[in-house]
Amino acid sequence: MRSIVRALSAGIILTASLAQAQSHCPGASYLATSCRDGVCRTDAGENPTNCPEDCADKGTQIMAYYTQAATCPPTNIYEPGSVSELQDTIRTIASNGRKVKPAGTSHSATDIICADNNGDVVRSKNLKNIGPVQAFENHTHTVEVESGVKFEELQEHLHSVGYSHGLASTGYGGISIGGAVATGAHGSSLLGSSTISSYVVALDVVGPDGNITRFSEGTTGQSNPTLWKALKTNLGLLGFVARVRLKLEPQFNMNMKVKYTTENAFVNSPTGVADTVAGCDYVFLNWFPGQDTVQYLCGTRTANPVDSPYAQNRLFTPDVSQSESDFAANGLQLAMCDDNLKCDIEARRINDYQSAPPLVIAQNATPAAEAVSRHTDLTGYSHRMITLQSQVFHRKNPEFSQLEYEGAMPMSQIQAAVQYLKSVYDRDDVCQPLIGTIMRFDRADDGLLISANHARPGIAAGEQMVHLEFVEFWGYGLDDGGLERWVSTPYTEVIKHLVDNYNYWPHWGKNDEWVFTHPSVLARNASERSQFNQAIAQLDPFGVFSTTATRRNGFSSPQEGQDFAAHYYGNCASQDSDGDGISDCTDRKPNEFSGMYMRIDDDGVGSGTCNVADSWNEMRSNFGADQQQNMRAGWDYDTKNHSYHASSYNWDPAWPNSGGRSWEVMMSAEFTADAAGRYCFSQDNGSTGTGIAQGWNACAQVWVNKNIVSEVGHDSALLRQGCVDLATNQTIRLDLYNRHHNANLSRSFISRPRWCFGGQSDCTPDRKFEQNQLKAISHENLPQ
């Protein structure tokens, strides 16, 4: 990103601003500066639509990694901590007549990440167990992982025991295994399939009834091969994949080289692409059309020792100063509407790669380690040479949205395709300042049904394939017309041409929504969709896991719209004895309201300081005859929207809107320990210190049996978490206290209570309190 700062300092801002003023492009949008700072600045025009990073409610809204690409409507978000809790969660949701949307890291770029209108999201983020390496069926070495494990976590674990899952790892390590399998995510290899789905040998799937079924290559793959193929790229439509078993190989070393070729040789030779990557086992290729340059990483397996145990690939993570990083989004915002600036950034991007190559030896293996040296030829452990550590990536790069199109096609067609692309790029003077046109490689797999690399008419099993990808900066302040004019052009035209004229299959986790409903796409995948819909009819006939996006893309359940709660759970599905919104089927305490009892005081709160609640009795005395009632939700929210009325906090039922910017709330419940051991609790309200500004003029406390265990905010003890030892089935009184006074600090109220179970030791609270874990209590005595 140094290139952006240099371009700005070169005096191009004035030229760009004048050009943009003439074309009405928001190239100088203040949002490029203000968005992503963690505060929803309504005075700067930020709102949940144009700056979801700051303004959307993270407690109720799923957001895509590419935030502007997809931000889902509010709903309930569950994050179970074990597979058994996952089963209970699905039973709770489905028995109440609501649908289930499985979610991982939400790295996909469309509304495929969103729940249906009457659906709840269940995230796999806390499903992190990794089993031992062991034989399974006909495979000598396999590992079973829970679906929330990320690639980088699995890779480092396998490395520690001497194994690898090969070249089918994503280029970015922060993607969950379950989500990658669901969408057919991939790495790059010319030797064999680089799609993670090809390495799946078993799946444990939780169905609409909450029960687990194991499917495997040796069982389902023999008795129902079409269902097995569908399960290995399941789109989250065949149940919630709780565990995945992958086949492995021994860890190996990889020699990686940074190489270049001319655009002329790459495009105009009859076999230019194939010749360029010949001899590489692994390839990550970037074609920068404005500079007539192709840069690529060429990796080969080697028996040679590693140059350093800390050798790694840091593509797209240049060493930049904080000021350079801060200016990056502004530079790209300007360049979005100025072709000259866009090309200048692209040119400097290439210069930076050449002067500071992306292959590095770091100080150590931790993500915080700085690069000691940079190289164009380096040998390291395989996983560190092909996958970028997510923490390194985010530490070195500013975060912003992008529009990303991708699809796979046979190698036999790629030369004609790049010649077509060259004609468009030359016609429109296209430059691509982010990462150019990307190519990664694969081989067709006849064991898959709907992944982009599956063998299909015109592509034989084992045939070499290319994943072709286009990435553009998605600037701020764009309406639909501006998005098409300044970001999607010429890529809408390009994608339509590719799907109309080549055997091109879009990646389910990328693209824009319209791609999957394009007539050529629907015609190409009609046979596969028909087979996949048969799998849906078998495993989810009522569409408990269906969504608006999947139905729009042609996937359907034969009994969609019928009463699935009654079908799977019987009469209890319509019974709710305590009126807490949880059916008696799955309510842990069907005769006692599950949730929290809320007391609110919105009068006379003159400060957000914690010293008004130094003892439990003092805290309780702050509440008189103000509003109070049982609540089903609302203790976890992250609005940052500067609307201080209670109705904006998604409490259910909502508090009457009495106005005011200052208030306090006490939330009380019984919490029962499922197992004996150490339980830790916290509340995060966004404060970084104890002063009025750093403490956000707010206080957040956790009380266990009327003893304070956690306190953060203004004039607080800055006690980030507190832990207690509990016996199996022991019940505690839990109070969450929050106090907020605006005082013109431009801060919105936030509450993120969390807990964790650490067994015999302390843990870091990272789990939300879910309704069915709690019993609302209005009394003030300790539980018996």
Tab-separated table of N, CA, C and O in Angstrom, residues 702-757:
chain	number	residue	atom	x	y	z
A	702	VAL	N	-20.229	-7.550	36.006
A	702	VAL	CA	-20.805	-8.885	36.175
A	702	VAL	C	-20.734	-9.227	37.661
A	702	VAL	O	-19.668	-9.113	38.281
A	703	TRP	N	-21.880	-9.649	38.213
A	703	TRP	CA	-21.957	-10.052	39.615
A	703	TRP	C	-22.356	-11.523	39.677
A	703	TRP	O	-23.302	-11.944	39.018
A	704	VAL	N	-21.629	-12.306	40.469
A	704	VAL	CA	-21.967	-13.709	40.703
A	704	VAL	C	-22.305	-13.864	42.182
A	704	VAL	O	-21.462	-13.559	43.050
A	705	ASN	N	-23.529	-14.295	42.462
A	705	ASN	CA	-23.989	-14.420	43.848
A	705	ASN	C	-23.724	-13.140	44.633
A	705	ASN	O	-23.216	-13.155	45.757
A	706	LYS	N	-24.032	-12.015	43.980
A	706	LYS	CA	-23.943	-10.678	44.560
A	706	LYS	C	-22.513	-10.217	44.837
A	706	LYS	O	-22.297	-9.219	45.536
A	707	ASN	N	-21.539	-10.900	44.256
A	707	ASN	CA	-20.144	-10.484	44.356
A	707	ASN	C	-19.650	-10.083	42.970
A	707	ASN	O	-19.854	-10.825	42.002
A	708	ILE	N	-19.004	-8.935	42.885
A	708	ILE	CA	-18.543	-8.463	41.580
A	708	ILE	C	-17.343	-9.294	41.123
A	708	ILE	O	-16.423	-9.574	41.897
A	709	VAL	N	-17.382	-9.733	39.861
A	709	VAL	CA	-16.267	-10.500	39.315
A	709	VAL	C	-15.643	-9.814	38.100
A	709	VAL	O	-14.529	-10.144	37.708
A	710	SER	N	-16.362	-8.870	37.508
A	710	SER	CA	-15.823	-8.174	36.330
A	710	SER	C	-16.379	-6.762	36.295
A	710	SER	O	-17.563	-6.545	36.591
A	711	GLU	N	-15.499	-5.801	35.948
A	711	GLU	CA	-15.926	-4.404	35.898
A	711	GLU	C	-15.036	-3.639	34.927
A	711	GLU	O	-13.818	-3.641	35.063
A	712	VAL	N	-15.645	-2.990	33.949
A	712	VAL	CA	-14.908	-2.151	33.003
A	712	VAL	C	-15.682	-0.854	32.798
A	712	VAL	O	-16.892	-0.792	33.005
A	713	GLY	N	-14.964	0.197	32.372
A	713	GLY	CA	-15.613	1.455	32.060
A	713	GLY	C	-15.073	2.612	32.867
A	713	GLY	O	-13.989	2.546	33.472
A	714	HIS	N	-15.849	3.688	32.920
A	714	HIS	CA	-15.461	4.933	33.576
A	714	HIS	C	-15.320	4.716	35.083
A	714	HIS	O	-16.251	4.271	35.746
A	715	ASP	N	-14.141	5.040	35.621
A	715	ASP	CA	-13.865	4.921	37.049
A	715	ASP	C	-14.045	3.489	37.536
A	715	ASP	O	-14.530	3.241	38.637
A	716	SER	N	-13.632	2.529	36.690
A	716	SER	CA	-13.787	1.114	37.030
A	716	SER	C	-12.474	0.539	37.546
A	716	SER	O	-11.421	1.171	37.483
A	717	ALA	N	-12.548	-0.696	38.031
A	717	ALA	CA	-11.345	-1.423	38.427
A	717	ALA	C	-10.637	-2.021	37.227
A	717	ALA	O	-9.557	-2.590	37.365
A	718	LEU	N	-11.218	-1.875	36.056
A	718	LEU	CA	-10.706	-2.424	34.806
A	718	LEU	C	-10.397	-3.912	34.975
A	718	LEU	O	-9.342	-4.408	34.606
A	719	LEU	N	-11.383	-4.603	35.552
A	719	LEU	CA	-11.279	-6.045	35.769
A	719	LEU	C	-11.945	-6.722	34.576
A	719	LEU	O	-13.163	-6.840	34.504
A	720	ARG	N	-11.125	-7.155	33.621
A	720	ARG	CA	-11.654	-7.627	32.349
A	720	ARG	C	-12.466	-8.912	32.489
A	720	ARG	O	-13.390	-9.138	31.736
A	721	GLN	N	-12.111	-9.763	33.439
A	721	GLN	CA	-12.854	-10.998	33.619
A	721	GLN	C	-12.657	-11.496	35.040
A	721	GLN	O	-11.715	-11.108	35.742
A	722	GLY	N	-13.569	-12.346	35.462
A	722	GLY	CA	-13.460	-12.972	36.763
A	722	GLY	C	-13.917	-14.413	36.682
A	722	GLY	O	-14.775	-14.754	35.866
A	723	CYS	N	-13.338	-15.280	37.500
A	723	CYS	CA	-13.593	-16.718	37.405
A	723	CYS	C	-14.029	-17.272	38.759
A	723	CYS	O	-13.590	-16.803	39.813
A	724	VAL	N	-14.888	-18.289	38.709
A	724	VAL	CA	-15.351	-18.967	39.908
A	724	VAL	C	-15.368	-20.472	39.660
A	724	VAL	O	-15.506	-20.912	38.509
A	725	ASP	N	-15.231	-21.248	40.717
A	725	ASP	CA	-15.314	-22.704	40.632
A	725	ASP	C	-16.745	-23.128	40.957
A	725	ASP	O	-17.303	-22.731	41.988
A	726	LEU	N	-17.328	-23.960	40.089
A	726	LEU	CA	-18.694	-24.424	40.281
A	726	LEU	C	-18.740	-25.942	40.195
A	726	LEU	O	-17.949	-26.566	39.485
A	727	ALA	N	-19.686	-26.516	40.916
A	727	ALA	CA	-19.905	-27.955	40.867
A	727	ALA	C	-20.923	-28.273	39.781
A	727	ALA	O	-21.660	-27.398	39.311
A	728	THR	N	-20.988	-29.518	39.362
A	728	THR	CA	-21.969	-29.943	38.371
A	728	THR	C	-23.378	-29.641	38.874
A	728	THR	O	-23.720	-29.950	40.023
A	729	ASN	N	-24.159	-28.986	38.030
A	729	ASN	CA	-25.550	-28.607	38.313
A	729	ASN	C	-25.685	-27.536	39.395
A	729	ASN	O	-26.799	-27.274	39.863
A	730	GLN	N	-24.570	-26.906	39.794
A	730	GLN	CA	-24.667	-25.808	40.751
A	730	GLN	C	-25.271	-24.593	40.061
A	730	GLN	O	-24.887	-24.229	38.938
A	731	THR	N	-26.186	-23.933	40.750
A	731	THR	CA	-26.854	-22.762	40.206
A	731	THR	C	-26.360	-21.510	40.910
A	731	THR	O	-26.247	-21.478	42.140
A	732	ILE	N	-26.043	-20.491	40.132
A	732	ILE	CA	-25.601	-19.215	40.688
A	732	ILE	C	-26.562	-18.109	40.286
A	732	ILE	O	-27.301	-18.234	39.303
A	733	ARG	N	-26.565	-17.061	41.073
A	733	ARG	CA	-27.262	-15.844	40.680
A	733	ARG	C	-26.303	-15.009	39.830
A	733	ARG	O	-25.155	-14.775	40.224
A	734	LEU	N	-26.754	-14.586	38.670
A	734	LEU	CA	-25.937	-13.802	37.741
A	734	LEU	C	-26.620	-12.465	37.506
A	734	LEU	O	-27.794	-12.418	37.120
A	735	ASP	N	-25.906	-11.378	37.755
A	735	ASP	CA	-26.422	-10.039	37.461
A	735	ASP	C	-25.480	-9.339	36.497
A	735	ASP	O	-24.264	-9.293	36.725
A	736	LEU	N	-26.047	-8.802	35.448
A	736	LEU	CA	-25.306	-7.976	34.498
A	736	LEU	C	-25.793	-6.543	34.671
A	736	LEU	O	-26.986	-6.261	34.513
A	737	TYR	N	-24.870	-5.646	35.013
A	737	TYR	CA	-25.235	-4.255	35.243
A	737	TYR	C	-24.566	-3.384	34.188
A	737	TYR	O	-23.366	-3.528	33.919
A	738	ASN	N	-25.343	-2.495	33.589
A	738	ASN	CA	-24.816	-1.570	32.591
A	738	ASN	C	-25.349	-0.170	32.866
A	738	ASN	O	-26.543	0.012	33.143
A	739	ARG	N	-24.466	0.797	32.780
A	739	ARG	CA	-24.837	2.192	33.001
A	739	ARG	C	-24.209	3.018	31.896
A	739	ARG	O	-23.049	2.799	31.526
A	740	HIS	N	-24.967	3.977	31.356
A	740	HIS	CA	-24.452	4.757	30.239
A	740	HIS	C	-24.950	6.193	30.322
A	740	HIS	O	-26.134	6.443	30.553
A	741	HIS	N	-24.013	7.124	30.130
A	741	HIS	CA	-24.363	8.549	30.026
A	741	HIS	C	-23.586	9.118	28.850
A	741	HIS	O	-22.365	9.006	28.797
A	742	ASN	N	-24.280	9.710	27.908
A	742	ASN	CA	-23.638	10.113	26.655
A	742	ASN	C	-22.569	11.173	26.857
A	742	ASN	O	-21.428	11.014	26.451
A	743	ALA	N	-22.938	12.289	27.471
A	743	ALA	CA	-21.991	13.384	27.751
A	743	ALA	C	-21.217	13.823	26.515
A	743	ALA	O	-20.059	14.206	26.596
A	744	ASN	N	-21.848	13.752	25.342
A	744	ASN	CA	-21.252	14.258	24.099
A	744	ASN	C	-19.912	13.622	23.772
A	744	ASN	O	-19.011	14.261	23.245
A	745	LEU	N	-19.759	12.350	24.093
A	745	LEU	CA	-18.497	11.658	23.816
A	745	LEU	C	-18.514	10.930	22.482
A	745	LEU	O	-17.569	10.246	22.138
A	746	SER	N	-19.584	11.073	21.722
A	746	SER	CA	-19.708	10.413	20.412
A	746	SER	C	-19.507	8.904	20.528
A	746	SER	O	-18.866	8.288	19.694
A	747	ARG	N	-20.032	8.331	21.599
A	747	ARG	CA	-19.931	6.892	21.801
A	747	ARG	C	-21.327	6.338	22.046
A	747	ARG	O	-22.105	6.900	22.800
A	748	SER	N	-21.629	5.226	21.415
A	748	SER	CA	-22.892	4.554	21.645
A	748	SER	C	-22.721	3.467	22.681
A	748	SER	O	-21.617	2.959	22.900
A	749	PHE	N	-23.827	3.094	23.295
A	749	PHE	CA	-23.763	2.083	24.342
A	749	PHE	C	-23.599	0.696	23.739
A	749	PHE	O	-24.230	0.344	22.756
A	750	ILE	N	-22.723	-0.103	24.344
A	750	ILE	CA	-22.428	-1.461	23.890
A	750	ILE	C	-22.473	-2.379	25.106
A	750	ILE	O	-22.033	-1.997	26.191
A	751	SER	N	-22.980	-3.585	24.911
A	751	SER	CA	-22.919	-4.590	25.961
A	751	SER	C	-22.590	-5.924	25.320
A	751	SER	O	-23.327	-6.413	24.475
A	752	ARG	N	-21.473	-6.508	25.744
A	752	ARG	CA	-21.080	-7.816	25.231
A	752	ARG	C	-20.730	-8.724	26.412
A	752	ARG	O	-19.561	-8.984	26.675
A	753	PRO	N	-21.724	-9.232	27.141
A	753	PRO	CA	-21.405	-10.187	28.203
A	753	PRO	C	-20.993	-11.525	27.617
A	753	PRO	O	-21.567	-11.987	26.628
A	754	ARG	N	-19.996	-12.158	28.223
A	754	ARG	CA	-19.479	-13.426	27.713
A	754	ARG	C	-19.123	-14.346	28.882
A	754	ARG	O	-18.877	-13.905	30.009
A	755	TRP	N	-19.032	-15.643	28.596
A	755	TRP	CA	-18.622	-16.623	29.594
A	755	TRP	C	-17.834	-17.727	28.906
A	755	TRP	O	-17.822	-17.832	27.671
A	756	CYS	N	-17.182	-18.558	29.691
A	756	CYS	CA	-16.482	-19.719	29.149
A	756	CYS	C	-16.311	-20.746	30.265
A	756	CYS	O	-16.412	-20.419	31.453
A	757	PHE	N	-16.048	-21.969	29.876
A	757	PHE	CA	-15.758	-23.050	30.814
A	757	PHE	C	-14.339	-23.518	30.554
A	757	PHE	O	-14.010	-23.944	29.448
